[in-house]
Amino acid sequence: MLLTWGQLAWLEFSNHQRLNVEHPSNITTASSKTNNINLTKQTLTKNKELFYQWLVGFTDGDGTFSIAHQNGKWSLAFKLSQHEYNTRLLYFIKSQLGVGIINKETKTKMVNYRIRDRNKLAEIIFPILINSHY
């Protein structure tokens, strides 16, 4: 099992968990200049495109797709994993996407966000990843 530590994609949920820094973005203004965006839970909630871009980067760092063959059936799963300290982050992602389940691995203190429904993967996750500009 791969454990992920020292994640770079954090959100402001408490005094200890935050990404409240200036973040360069490729969002263009009317004057065609690149803006710096203060990336917080509120900005990601209000701006779906920015959330999707952030999610693509987060998935690149801490996400996996797995394909399994059990009992004559193939299954596909999308999973994001974090240490239990960052559980709120996964609940935030789930609330924004409106789908998936979250479970905790007691022995490893890891928390996983999963989507296994092929239709939901096709409707929600694949378009975000395919239409990503990164």
Short mmCIF file of N, CA, C and O in Angstrom, two decimals:
data_model
loop_
_atom_site.label_atom_id
_atom_site.label_comp_id
_atom_site.label_asym_id
_atom_site.label_seq_id
_atom_site.Cartn_x
_atom_site.Cartn_y
_atom_site.Cartn_z
N MET A 1 0.84 -1.17 0.00
CA MET A 1 0.00 0.00 0.00
C MET A 1 0.88 1.24 0.00
O MET A 1 1.84 1.33 0.74
N LEU A 2 0.58 2.16 -0.83
CA LEU A 2 1.32 3.41 -0.91
C LEU A 2 0.70 4.43 0.04
O LEU A 2 -0.48 4.71 -0.03
N LEU A 3 1.48 4.94 0.93
CA LEU A 3 1.01 5.97 1.86
C LEU A 3 1.46 7.32 1.36
O LEU A 3 2.59 7.47 0.89
N THR A 4 0.61 8.30 1.43
CA THR A 4 0.96 9.64 0.98
C THR A 4 1.09 10.56 2.17
O THR A 4 0.21 10.65 3.01
N TRP A 5 2.19 11.24 2.24
CA TRP A 5 2.46 12.16 3.34
C TRP A 5 2.93 13.48 2.76
O TRP A 5 3.52 13.53 1.70
N GLY A 6 2.71 14.55 3.46
CA GLY A 6 3.19 15.86 3.04
C GLY A 6 2.47 16.39 1.82
O GLY A 6 3.09 16.91 0.91
N GLN A 7 1.17 16.24 1.77
CA GLN A 7 0.41 16.67 0.62
C GLN A 7 0.53 18.17 0.40
O GLN A 7 0.64 18.94 1.33
N LEU A 8 0.50 18.55 -0.86
CA LEU A 8 0.60 19.94 -1.22
C LEU A 8 -0.75 20.61 -1.43
O LEU A 8 -0.85 21.81 -1.41
N ALA A 9 -1.78 19.84 -1.69
CA ALA A 9 -3.09 20.40 -1.99
C ALA A 9 -3.96 20.39 -0.73
O ALA A 9 -4.59 19.41 -0.42
N TRP A 10 -3.96 21.46 0.00
CA TRP A 10 -4.73 21.58 1.23
C TRP A 10 -5.77 22.66 1.07
O TRP A 10 -5.64 23.54 0.25
N LEU A 11 -6.77 22.62 1.90
CA LEU A 11 -7.80 23.65 1.93
C LEU A 11 -7.87 24.23 3.32
O LEU A 11 -7.46 23.60 4.29
N GLU A 12 -8.46 25.39 3.45
CA GLU A 12 -8.59 26.01 4.75
C GLU A 12 -9.81 25.44 5.47
O GLU A 12 -10.93 25.75 5.15
N PHE A 13 -9.57 24.55 6.44
CA PHE A 13 -10.64 23.97 7.23
C PHE A 13 -10.47 24.28 8.71
O PHE A 13 -11.40 24.23 9.45
N SER A 14 -9.28 24.53 9.12
CA SER A 14 -9.02 24.85 10.52
C SER A 14 -7.72 25.64 10.57
O SER A 14 -7.13 25.93 9.54
N ASN A 15 -7.27 25.96 11.74
CA ASN A 15 -6.02 26.69 11.87
C ASN A 15 -4.82 25.87 11.43
O ASN A 15 -3.77 26.40 11.13
N HIS A 16 -4.97 24.55 11.40
CA HIS A 16 -3.85 23.69 11.08
C HIS A 16 -3.86 23.21 9.64
O HIS A 16 -2.83 22.88 9.10
N GLN A 17 -5.02 23.11 9.02
CA GLN A 17 -5.13 22.63 7.66
C GLN A 17 -5.50 23.79 6.75
O GLN A 17 -6.59 24.31 6.84
N ARG A 18 -4.60 24.16 5.88
CA ARG A 18 -4.97 25.26 4.99
C ARG A 18 -4.08 25.35 3.78
O ARG A 18 -2.93 24.94 3.80
N LEU A 19 -4.62 25.87 2.75
CA LEU A 19 -3.88 26.34 1.60
C LEU A 19 -4.40 27.75 1.41
O LEU A 19 -5.42 27.98 0.79
N ASN A 20 -3.75 28.66 1.99
CA ASN A 20 -4.18 30.05 1.93
C ASN A 20 -2.99 30.88 1.45
O ASN A 20 -2.53 31.77 2.12
N VAL A 21 -2.51 30.52 0.28
CA VAL A 21 -1.35 31.18 -0.29
C VAL A 21 -1.71 31.67 -1.69
O VAL A 21 -2.66 31.20 -2.29
N GLU A 22 -0.94 32.58 -2.18
CA GLU A 22 -1.15 33.03 -3.55
C GLU A 22 -0.77 31.89 -4.49
O GLU A 22 0.29 31.30 -4.38
N HIS A 23 -1.64 31.58 -5.41
CA HIS A 23 -1.45 30.46 -6.31
C HIS A 23 -1.57 30.94 -7.76
O HIS A 23 -2.61 31.46 -8.14
N PRO A 24 -0.52 30.79 -8.57
CA PRO A 24 -0.65 31.22 -9.96
C PRO A 24 -1.66 30.35 -10.69
O PRO A 24 -1.71 29.15 -10.49
N SER A 25 -2.45 30.97 -11.52
CA SER A 25 -3.48 30.24 -12.25
C SER A 25 -3.46 30.69 -13.70
O SER A 25 -3.02 31.78 -14.01
N ASN A 26 -3.96 29.87 -14.56
CA ASN A 26 -4.05 30.22 -15.97
C ASN A 26 -5.39 30.83 -16.33
O ASN A 26 -5.77 30.86 -17.48
N ILE A 27 -6.14 31.31 -15.34
CA ILE A 27 -7.41 31.96 -15.62
C ILE A 27 -7.10 33.36 -16.14
O ILE A 27 -6.40 34.14 -15.51
N THR A 28 -7.64 33.67 -17.29
CA THR A 28 -7.32 34.93 -17.94
C THR A 28 -8.40 35.97 -17.64
O THR A 28 -9.58 35.68 -17.68
N THR A 29 -7.98 37.20 -17.36
CA THR A 29 -8.91 38.29 -17.11
C THR A 29 -9.21 39.00 -18.42
O THR A 29 -8.65 38.67 -19.47
N ALA A 30 -10.05 40.01 -18.35
CA ALA A 30 -10.39 40.79 -19.54
C ALA A 30 -9.16 41.44 -20.15
O ALA A 30 -9.08 41.66 -21.35
N SER A 31 -8.18 41.75 -19.32
CA SER A 31 -6.97 42.39 -19.84
C SER A 31 -5.93 41.36 -20.28
O SER A 31 -4.80 41.72 -20.59
N SER A 32 -6.32 40.06 -20.32
CA SER A 32 -5.47 38.97 -20.77
C SER A 32 -4.20 38.81 -19.95
O SER A 32 -3.17 38.42 -20.47
N LYS A 33 -4.28 39.11 -18.67
CA LYS A 33 -3.15 38.89 -17.78
C LYS A 33 -3.46 37.73 -16.86
O LYS A 33 -4.60 37.45 -16.56
N THR A 34 -2.41 37.07 -16.39
CA THR A 34 -2.60 35.97 -15.46
C THR A 34 -2.82 36.53 -14.07
O THR A 34 -2.12 37.42 -13.63
N ASN A 35 -3.83 35.99 -13.37
CA ASN A 35 -4.16 36.43 -12.02
C ASN A 35 -3.55 35.51 -10.98
O ASN A 35 -3.34 34.34 -11.24
N ASN A 36 -3.34 36.03 -9.79
CA ASN A 36 -3.06 35.20 -8.63
C ASN A 36 -4.37 35.03 -7.90
O ASN A 36 -5.11 35.97 -7.71
N ILE A 37 -4.67 33.80 -7.48
CA ILE A 37 -5.92 33.50 -6.82
C ILE A 37 -5.62 32.98 -5.43
O ILE A 37 -4.77 32.12 -5.25
N ASN A 38 -6.33 33.52 -4.46
CA ASN A 38 -6.22 33.03 -3.09
C ASN A 38 -7.07 31.77 -3.00
O ASN A 38 -8.29 31.84 -2.95
N LEU A 39 -6.43 30.60 -3.03
CA LEU A 39 -7.12 29.33 -3.12
C LEU A 39 -7.58 28.88 -1.75
O LEU A 39 -6.79 28.48 -0.91
N THR A 40 -8.89 28.96 -1.51
CA THR A 40 -9.49 28.55 -0.25
C THR A 40 -10.70 27.68 -0.55
O THR A 40 -11.12 27.55 -1.69
N LYS A 41 -11.27 27.13 0.50
CA LYS A 41 -12.50 26.35 0.35
C LYS A 41 -13.59 27.19 -0.31
O LYS A 41 -14.31 26.70 -1.18
N GLN A 42 -13.68 28.45 0.07
CA GLN A 42 -14.72 29.32 -0.48
C GLN A 42 -14.52 29.56 -1.97
O GLN A 42 -15.48 29.53 -2.74
N THR A 43 -13.28 29.81 -2.41
CA THR A 43 -13.05 30.06 -3.85
C THR A 43 -13.31 28.80 -4.66
O THR A 43 -13.85 28.88 -5.76
N LEU A 44 -12.95 27.64 -4.12
CA LEU A 44 -13.20 26.40 -4.85
C LEU A 44 -14.68 26.06 -4.88
O LEU A 44 -15.16 25.46 -5.84
N THR A 45 -15.42 26.42 -3.85
CA THR A 45 -16.85 26.17 -3.82
C THR A 45 -17.58 27.07 -4.82
O THR A 45 -18.50 26.62 -5.51
N LYS A 46 -17.17 28.31 -4.92
CA LYS A 46 -17.84 29.27 -5.81
C LYS A 46 -17.46 29.09 -7.27
O LYS A 46 -18.24 29.42 -8.15
N ASN A 47 -16.27 28.60 -7.56
CA ASN A 47 -15.78 28.51 -8.92
C ASN A 47 -15.54 27.04 -9.28
O ASN A 47 -14.50 26.48 -8.99
N LYS A 48 -16.52 26.42 -9.93
CA LYS A 48 -16.44 24.99 -10.27
C LYS A 48 -15.26 24.69 -11.18
O LYS A 48 -14.59 23.67 -11.01
N GLU A 49 -14.99 25.54 -12.15
CA GLU A 49 -13.87 25.30 -13.06
C GLU A 49 -12.55 25.28 -12.30
O GLU A 49 -11.70 24.43 -12.54
N LEU A 50 -12.39 26.20 -11.37
CA LEU A 50 -11.19 26.23 -10.55
C LEU A 50 -11.13 24.97 -9.67
O LEU A 50 -10.06 24.36 -9.52
N PHE A 51 -12.26 24.55 -9.11
CA PHE A 51 -12.30 23.31 -8.32
C PHE A 51 -11.88 22.13 -9.17
O PHE A 51 -11.10 21.29 -8.74
N TYR A 52 -12.40 22.04 -10.40
CA TYR A 52 -12.05 20.92 -11.28
C TYR A 52 -10.55 20.92 -11.59
O TYR A 52 -9.92 19.87 -11.60
N GLN A 53 -9.99 22.08 -11.85
CA GLN A 53 -8.55 22.17 -12.11
C GLN A 53 -7.76 21.73 -10.88
O GLN A 53 -6.78 20.99 -10.99
N TRP A 54 -8.19 22.18 -9.71
CA TRP A 54 -7.53 21.79 -8.47
C TRP A 54 -7.65 20.28 -8.27
O TRP A 54 -6.68 19.61 -7.90
N LEU A 55 -8.84 19.71 -8.52
CA LEU A 55 -9.08 18.28 -8.35
C LEU A 55 -8.19 17.46 -9.28
O LEU A 55 -7.68 16.41 -8.88
N VAL A 56 -7.99 17.92 -10.49
CA VAL A 56 -7.11 17.21 -11.43
C VAL A 56 -5.69 17.14 -10.86
O VAL A 56 -5.06 16.08 -10.86
N GLY A 57 -5.20 18.25 -10.34
CA GLY A 57 -3.87 18.25 -9.73
C GLY A 57 -3.81 17.37 -8.49
O GLY A 57 -2.84 16.64 -8.28
N PHE A 58 -4.84 17.43 -7.68
CA PHE A 58 -4.89 16.62 -6.47
C PHE A 58 -4.92 15.14 -6.83
O PHE A 58 -4.24 14.31 -6.22
N THR A 59 -5.70 14.79 -7.85
CA THR A 59 -5.79 13.41 -8.32
C THR A 59 -4.44 12.94 -8.86
O THR A 59 -4.03 11.81 -8.62
N ASP A 60 -3.76 13.82 -9.56
CA ASP A 60 -2.44 13.48 -10.09
C ASP A 60 -1.49 13.10 -8.96
O ASP A 60 -0.70 12.17 -9.08
N GLY A 61 -1.58 13.79 -7.84
CA GLY A 61 -0.70 13.53 -6.73
C GLY A 61 -1.16 12.41 -5.80
O GLY A 61 -0.36 11.62 -5.33
N ASP A 62 -2.45 12.33 -5.53
CA ASP A 62 -2.95 11.41 -4.50
C ASP A 62 -4.10 10.53 -4.96
O ASP A 62 -4.80 9.96 -4.13
N GLY A 63 -4.31 10.42 -6.25
CA GLY A 63 -5.43 9.62 -6.75
C GLY A 63 -4.97 8.39 -7.50
O GLY A 63 -3.84 8.33 -7.99
N THR A 64 -5.87 7.42 -7.58
CA THR A 64 -5.59 6.20 -8.34
C THR A 64 -6.86 5.73 -9.03
O THR A 64 -7.97 6.02 -8.59
N PHE A 65 -6.68 5.03 -10.11
CA PHE A 65 -7.74 4.26 -10.75
C PHE A 65 -7.31 2.81 -10.65
O PHE A 65 -6.14 2.49 -10.86
N SER A 66 -8.23 1.96 -10.31
CA SER A 66 -7.90 0.54 -10.25
C SER A 66 -8.94 -0.26 -11.02
O SER A 66 -10.11 0.09 -11.06
N ILE A 67 -8.45 -1.32 -11.65
CA ILE A 67 -9.32 -2.24 -12.38
C ILE A 67 -9.12 -3.60 -11.74
O ILE A 67 -7.99 -4.05 -11.55
N ALA A 68 -10.21 -4.24 -11.38
CA ALA A 68 -10.14 -5.55 -10.73
C ALA A 68 -11.08 -6.53 -11.41
O ALA A 68 -12.13 -6.15 -11.94
N HIS A 69 -10.70 -7.80 -11.39
CA HIS A 69 -11.53 -8.87 -11.94
C HIS A 69 -11.84 -9.83 -10.81
O HIS A 69 -10.94 -10.50 -10.29
N GLN A 70 -13.11 -9.86 -10.39
CA GLN A 70 -13.54 -10.75 -9.31
C GLN A 70 -14.83 -11.43 -9.70
O GLN A 70 -15.75 -10.79 -10.23
N ASN A 71 -14.91 -12.71 -9.43
CA ASN A 71 -16.12 -13.49 -9.68
C ASN A 71 -16.63 -13.32 -11.11
O ASN A 71 -17.83 -13.17 -11.34
N GLY A 72 -15.73 -13.26 -12.06
CA GLY A 72 -16.10 -13.12 -13.46
C GLY A 72 -16.55 -11.74 -13.88
O GLY A 72 -17.03 -11.55 -14.99
N LYS A 73 -16.39 -10.75 -13.00
CA LYS A 73 -16.80 -9.38 -13.33
C LYS A 73 -15.61 -8.43 -13.22
O LYS A 73 -14.76 -8.58 -12.35
N TRP A 74 -15.61 -7.43 -14.07
CA TRP A 74 -14.60 -6.39 -14.03
C TRP A 74 -15.17 -5.19 -13.29
O TRP A 74 -16.32 -4.83 -13.47
N SER A 75 -14.34 -4.57 -12.48
CA SER A 75 -14.78 -3.35 -11.79
C SER A 75 -13.70 -2.28 -11.92
O SER A 75 -12.52 -2.58 -12.04
N LEU A 76 -14.15 -1.06 -11.92
CA LEU A 76 -13.27 0.10 -12.02
C LEU A 76 -13.55 0.99 -10.83
O LEU A 76 -14.70 1.19 -10.45
N ALA A 77 -12.49 1.54 -10.23
CA ALA A 77 -12.67 2.41 -9.07
C ALA A 77 -11.72 3.61 -9.16
O ALA A 77 -10.57 3.47 -9.57
N PHE A 78 -12.22 4.75 -8.77
CA PHE A 78 -11.45 5.98 -8.62
C PHE A 78 -11.27 6.18 -7.12
O PHE A 78 -12.24 6.08 -6.36
N LYS A 79 -10.04 6.43 -6.66
CA LYS A 79 -9.80 6.56 -5.23
C LYS A 79 -8.83 7.69 -4.93
O LYS A 79 -7.82 7.85 -5.60
N LEU A 80 -9.18 8.46 -3.93
CA LEU A 80 -8.28 9.47 -3.36
C LEU A 80 -8.03 9.05 -1.92
O LEU A 80 -8.97 8.72 -1.20
N SER A 81 -6.78 9.07 -1.48
CA SER A 81 -6.43 8.64 -0.13
C SER A 81 -5.68 9.75 0.60
O SER A 81 -4.86 10.45 0.00
N GLN A 82 -5.99 9.86 1.88
CA GLN A 82 -5.34 10.84 2.74
C GLN A 82 -5.18 10.24 4.14
O GLN A 82 -5.94 9.35 4.53
N HIS A 83 -4.26 10.77 4.90
CA HIS A 83 -4.15 10.40 6.31
C HIS A 83 -5.41 10.91 7.00
O HIS A 83 -6.02 11.90 6.58
N GLU A 84 -5.82 10.26 8.08
CA GLU A 84 -7.05 10.64 8.77
C GLU A 84 -7.06 12.11 9.19
O GLU A 84 -8.12 12.70 9.35
N TYR A 85 -5.90 12.70 9.36
CA TYR A 85 -5.81 14.12 9.71
C TYR A 85 -6.50 14.99 8.67
O TYR A 85 -7.04 16.05 8.98
N ASN A 86 -6.51 14.55 7.41
CA ASN A 86 -7.08 15.31 6.31
C ASN A 86 -8.45 14.81 5.86
O ASN A 86 -8.86 15.03 4.73
N THR A 87 -9.17 14.15 6.76
CA THR A 87 -10.49 13.60 6.42
C THR A 87 -11.43 14.65 5.87
O THR A 87 -12.16 14.40 4.91
N ARG A 88 -11.42 15.84 6.43
CA ARG A 88 -12.34 16.91 5.98
C ARG A 88 -12.14 17.24 4.51
O ARG A 88 -13.08 17.62 3.82
N LEU A 89 -10.92 17.13 4.05
CA LEU A 89 -10.62 17.41 2.65
C LEU A 89 -11.39 16.46 1.74
O LEU A 89 -11.99 16.88 0.75
N LEU A 90 -11.42 15.18 2.09
CA LEU A 90 -12.15 14.21 1.28
C LEU A 90 -13.66 14.44 1.35
O LEU A 90 -14.36 14.27 0.36
N TYR A 91 -14.15 14.83 2.51
CA TYR A 91 -15.58 15.16 2.62
C TYR A 91 -15.92 16.39 1.79
O TYR A 91 -17.01 16.49 1.21
N PHE A 92 -15.01 17.34 1.71
CA PHE A 92 -15.23 18.51 0.86
C PHE A 92 -15.32 18.09 -0.60
O PHE A 92 -16.23 18.52 -1.33
N ILE A 93 -14.41 17.25 -1.05
CA ILE A 93 -14.44 16.77 -2.44
C ILE A 93 -15.75 16.03 -2.71
O ILE A 93 -16.41 16.26 -3.73
N LYS A 94 -16.14 15.17 -1.79
CA LYS A 94 -17.40 14.43 -1.96
C LYS A 94 -18.59 15.38 -2.05
O LYS A 94 -19.48 15.20 -2.88
N SER A 95 -18.60 16.42 -1.22
CA SER A 95 -19.72 17.37 -1.25
C SER A 95 -19.76 18.14 -2.58
O SER A 95 -20.83 18.44 -3.08
N GLN A 96 -18.61 18.44 -3.14
CA GLN A 96 -18.57 19.16 -4.41
C GLN A 96 -18.99 18.29 -5.59
O GLN A 96 -19.65 18.75 -6.51
N LEU A 97 -18.61 17.01 -5.54
CA LEU A 97 -18.95 16.11 -6.64
C LEU A 97 -20.33 15.47 -6.46
O LEU A 97 -20.95 15.05 -7.43
N GLY A 98 -20.80 15.37 -5.22
CA GLY A 98 -22.12 14.82 -4.96
C GLY A 98 -22.24 13.32 -5.14
O GLY A 98 -23.33 12.80 -5.32
N VAL A 99 -21.13 12.62 -5.08
CA VAL A 99 -21.14 11.18 -5.29
C VAL A 99 -19.93 10.57 -4.60
O VAL A 99 -18.95 11.26 -4.31
N GLY A 100 -20.01 9.27 -4.31
CA GLY A 100 -18.87 8.55 -3.75
C GLY A 100 -19.08 8.18 -2.30
O GLY A 100 -20.06 8.56 -1.67
N ILE A 101 -18.14 7.38 -1.78
CA ILE A 101 -18.18 6.98 -0.38
C ILE A 101 -16.81 7.24 0.25
O ILE A 101 -15.80 7.30 -0.44
N ILE A 102 -16.83 7.39 1.57
CA ILE A 102 -15.60 7.61 2.32
C ILE A 102 -15.51 6.52 3.38
O ILE A 102 -16.49 6.25 4.08
N ASN A 103 -14.34 5.89 3.45
CA ASN A 103 -14.13 4.88 4.49
C ASN A 103 -12.74 5.05 5.09
O ASN A 103 -11.83 5.56 4.45
N LYS A 104 -12.61 4.60 6.35
CA LYS A 104 -11.36 4.72 7.08
C LYS A 104 -10.73 3.35 7.27
O LYS A 104 -11.43 2.40 7.61
N GLU A 105 -9.42 3.27 7.03
CA GLU A 105 -8.66 2.06 7.30
C GLU A 105 -8.05 2.22 8.69
O GLU A 105 -7.13 3.00 8.87
N THR A 106 -8.58 1.51 9.65
CA THR A 106 -8.20 1.68 11.06
C THR A 106 -6.72 1.41 11.30
O THR A 106 -6.05 2.16 11.99
N LYS A 107 -6.19 0.36 10.72
CA LYS A 107 -4.79 -0.02 10.96
C LYS A 107 -3.80 1.01 10.41
O LYS A 107 -2.76 1.26 11.02
N THR A 108 -4.10 1.59 9.27
CA THR A 108 -3.15 2.50 8.64
C THR A 108 -3.44 3.97 8.91
O THR A 108 -2.65 4.84 8.54
N LYS A 109 -4.61 4.25 9.52
CA LYS A 109 -5.06 5.62 9.76
C LYS A 109 -5.21 6.41 8.45
O LYS A 109 -5.06 7.61 8.42
N MET A 110 -5.52 5.70 7.39
CA MET A 110 -5.77 6.33 6.09
C MET A 110 -7.28 6.37 5.85
O MET A 110 -8.03 5.51 6.29
N VAL A 111 -7.71 7.41 5.14
CA VAL A 111 -9.11 7.58 4.77
C VAL A 111 -9.16 7.60 3.24
O VAL A 111 -8.32 8.23 2.60
N ASN A 112 -10.14 6.91 2.68
CA ASN A 112 -10.27 6.80 1.23
C ASN A 112 -11.61 7.34 0.77
O ASN A 112 -12.64 7.08 1.38
N TYR A 113 -11.57 8.07 -0.33
CA TYR A 113 -12.77 8.51 -1.03
C TYR A 113 -12.82 7.69 -2.31
O TYR A 113 -11.84 7.68 -3.07
N ARG A 114 -13.94 6.99 -2.55
CA ARG A 114 -14.04 6.11 -3.71
C ARG A 114 -15.32 6.36 -4.50
O ARG A 114 -16.36 6.63 -3.93
N ILE A 115 -15.16 6.18 -5.80
CA ILE A 115 -16.32 6.11 -6.70
C ILE A 115 -16.14 4.83 -7.50
O ILE A 115 -15.12 4.67 -8.19
N ARG A 116 -17.11 3.94 -7.40
CA ARG A 116 -17.04 2.66 -8.12
C ARG A 116 -18.12 2.54 -9.19
O ARG A 116 -18.02 1.68 -10.06
N ASP A 117 -19.13 3.36 -9.13
CA ASP A 117 -20.23 3.31 -10.08
C ASP A 117 -19.73 3.78 -11.45
O ASP A 117 -19.32 4.93 -11.62
N ARG A 118 -19.75 2.88 -12.42
CA ARG A 118 -19.23 3.21 -13.77
C ARG A 118 -19.97 4.39 -14.40
O ARG A 118 -19.37 5.21 -15.08
N ASN A 119 -21.28 4.46 -14.17
CA ASN A 119 -22.04 5.57 -14.74
C ASN A 119 -21.61 6.90 -14.14
O ASN A 119 -21.48 7.90 -14.84
N LYS A 120 -21.39 6.92 -12.83
CA LYS A 120 -20.94 8.16 -12.16
C LYS A 120 -19.53 8.53 -12.59
O LYS A 120 -19.22 9.70 -12.76
N LEU A 121 -18.67 7.54 -12.77
CA LEU A 121 -17.32 7.81 -13.27
C LEU A 121 -17.40 8.45 -14.66
O LEU A 121 -16.72 9.44 -14.94
N ALA A 122 -18.26 7.88 -15.51
CA ALA A 122 -18.41 8.40 -16.87
C ALA A 122 -19.05 9.78 -16.89
O ALA A 122 -18.69 10.63 -17.71
N GLU A 123 -20.01 10.03 -15.99
CA GLU A 123 -20.72 11.32 -15.94
C GLU A 123 -19.90 12.43 -15.30
O GLU A 123 -19.97 13.57 -15.73
N ILE A 124 -19.15 12.09 -14.25
CA ILE A 124 -18.54 13.12 -13.42
C ILE A 124 -17.02 13.15 -13.54
O ILE A 124 -16.45 14.18 -13.89
N ILE A 125 -16.35 12.06 -13.22
CA ILE A 125 -14.89 12.07 -13.12
C ILE A 125 -14.21 12.15 -14.48
O ILE A 125 -13.32 12.99 -14.69
N PHE A 126 -14.59 11.31 -15.42
CA PHE A 126 -13.92 11.31 -16.72
C PHE A 126 -14.00 12.66 -17.43
O PHE A 126 -13.00 13.14 -17.95
N PRO A 127 -15.18 13.32 -17.48
CA PRO A 127 -15.22 14.64 -18.13
C PRO A 127 -14.29 15.67 -17.46
O PRO A 127 -13.68 16.49 -18.15
N ILE A 128 -14.19 15.62 -16.14
CA ILE A 128 -13.29 16.55 -15.44
C ILE A 128 -11.86 16.30 -15.88
O ILE A 128 -11.12 17.25 -16.19
N LEU A 129 -11.45 15.04 -15.92
CA LEU A 129 -10.07 14.73 -16.28
C LEU A 129 -9.80 14.92 -17.76
O LEU A 129 -8.72 15.41 -18.14
N ILE A 130 -10.75 14.59 -18.60
CA ILE A 130 -10.57 14.73 -20.05
C ILE A 130 -10.55 16.19 -20.47
O ILE A 130 -9.76 16.59 -21.33
N ASN A 131 -11.40 17.01 -19.88
CA ASN A 131 -11.49 18.43 -20.26
C ASN A 131 -10.50 19.30 -19.53
O ASN A 131 -10.54 20.52 -19.69
N SER A 132 -9.62 18.70 -18.76
CA SER A 132 -8.63 19.47 -18.02
C SER A 132 -7.67 20.16 -18.99
O SER A 132 -7.29 19.61 -20.02
N HIS A 133 -7.29 21.36 -18.64
CA HIS A 133 -6.34 22.12 -19.47
C HIS A 133 -4.92 21.90 -19.03
O HIS A 133 -4.02 22.59 -19.47
N TYR A 134 -4.71 20.97 -18.13
CA TYR A 134 -3.37 20.72 -17.61
C TYR A 134 -2.86 19.37 -18.03
O TYR A 134 -3.51 18.44 -18.17
#
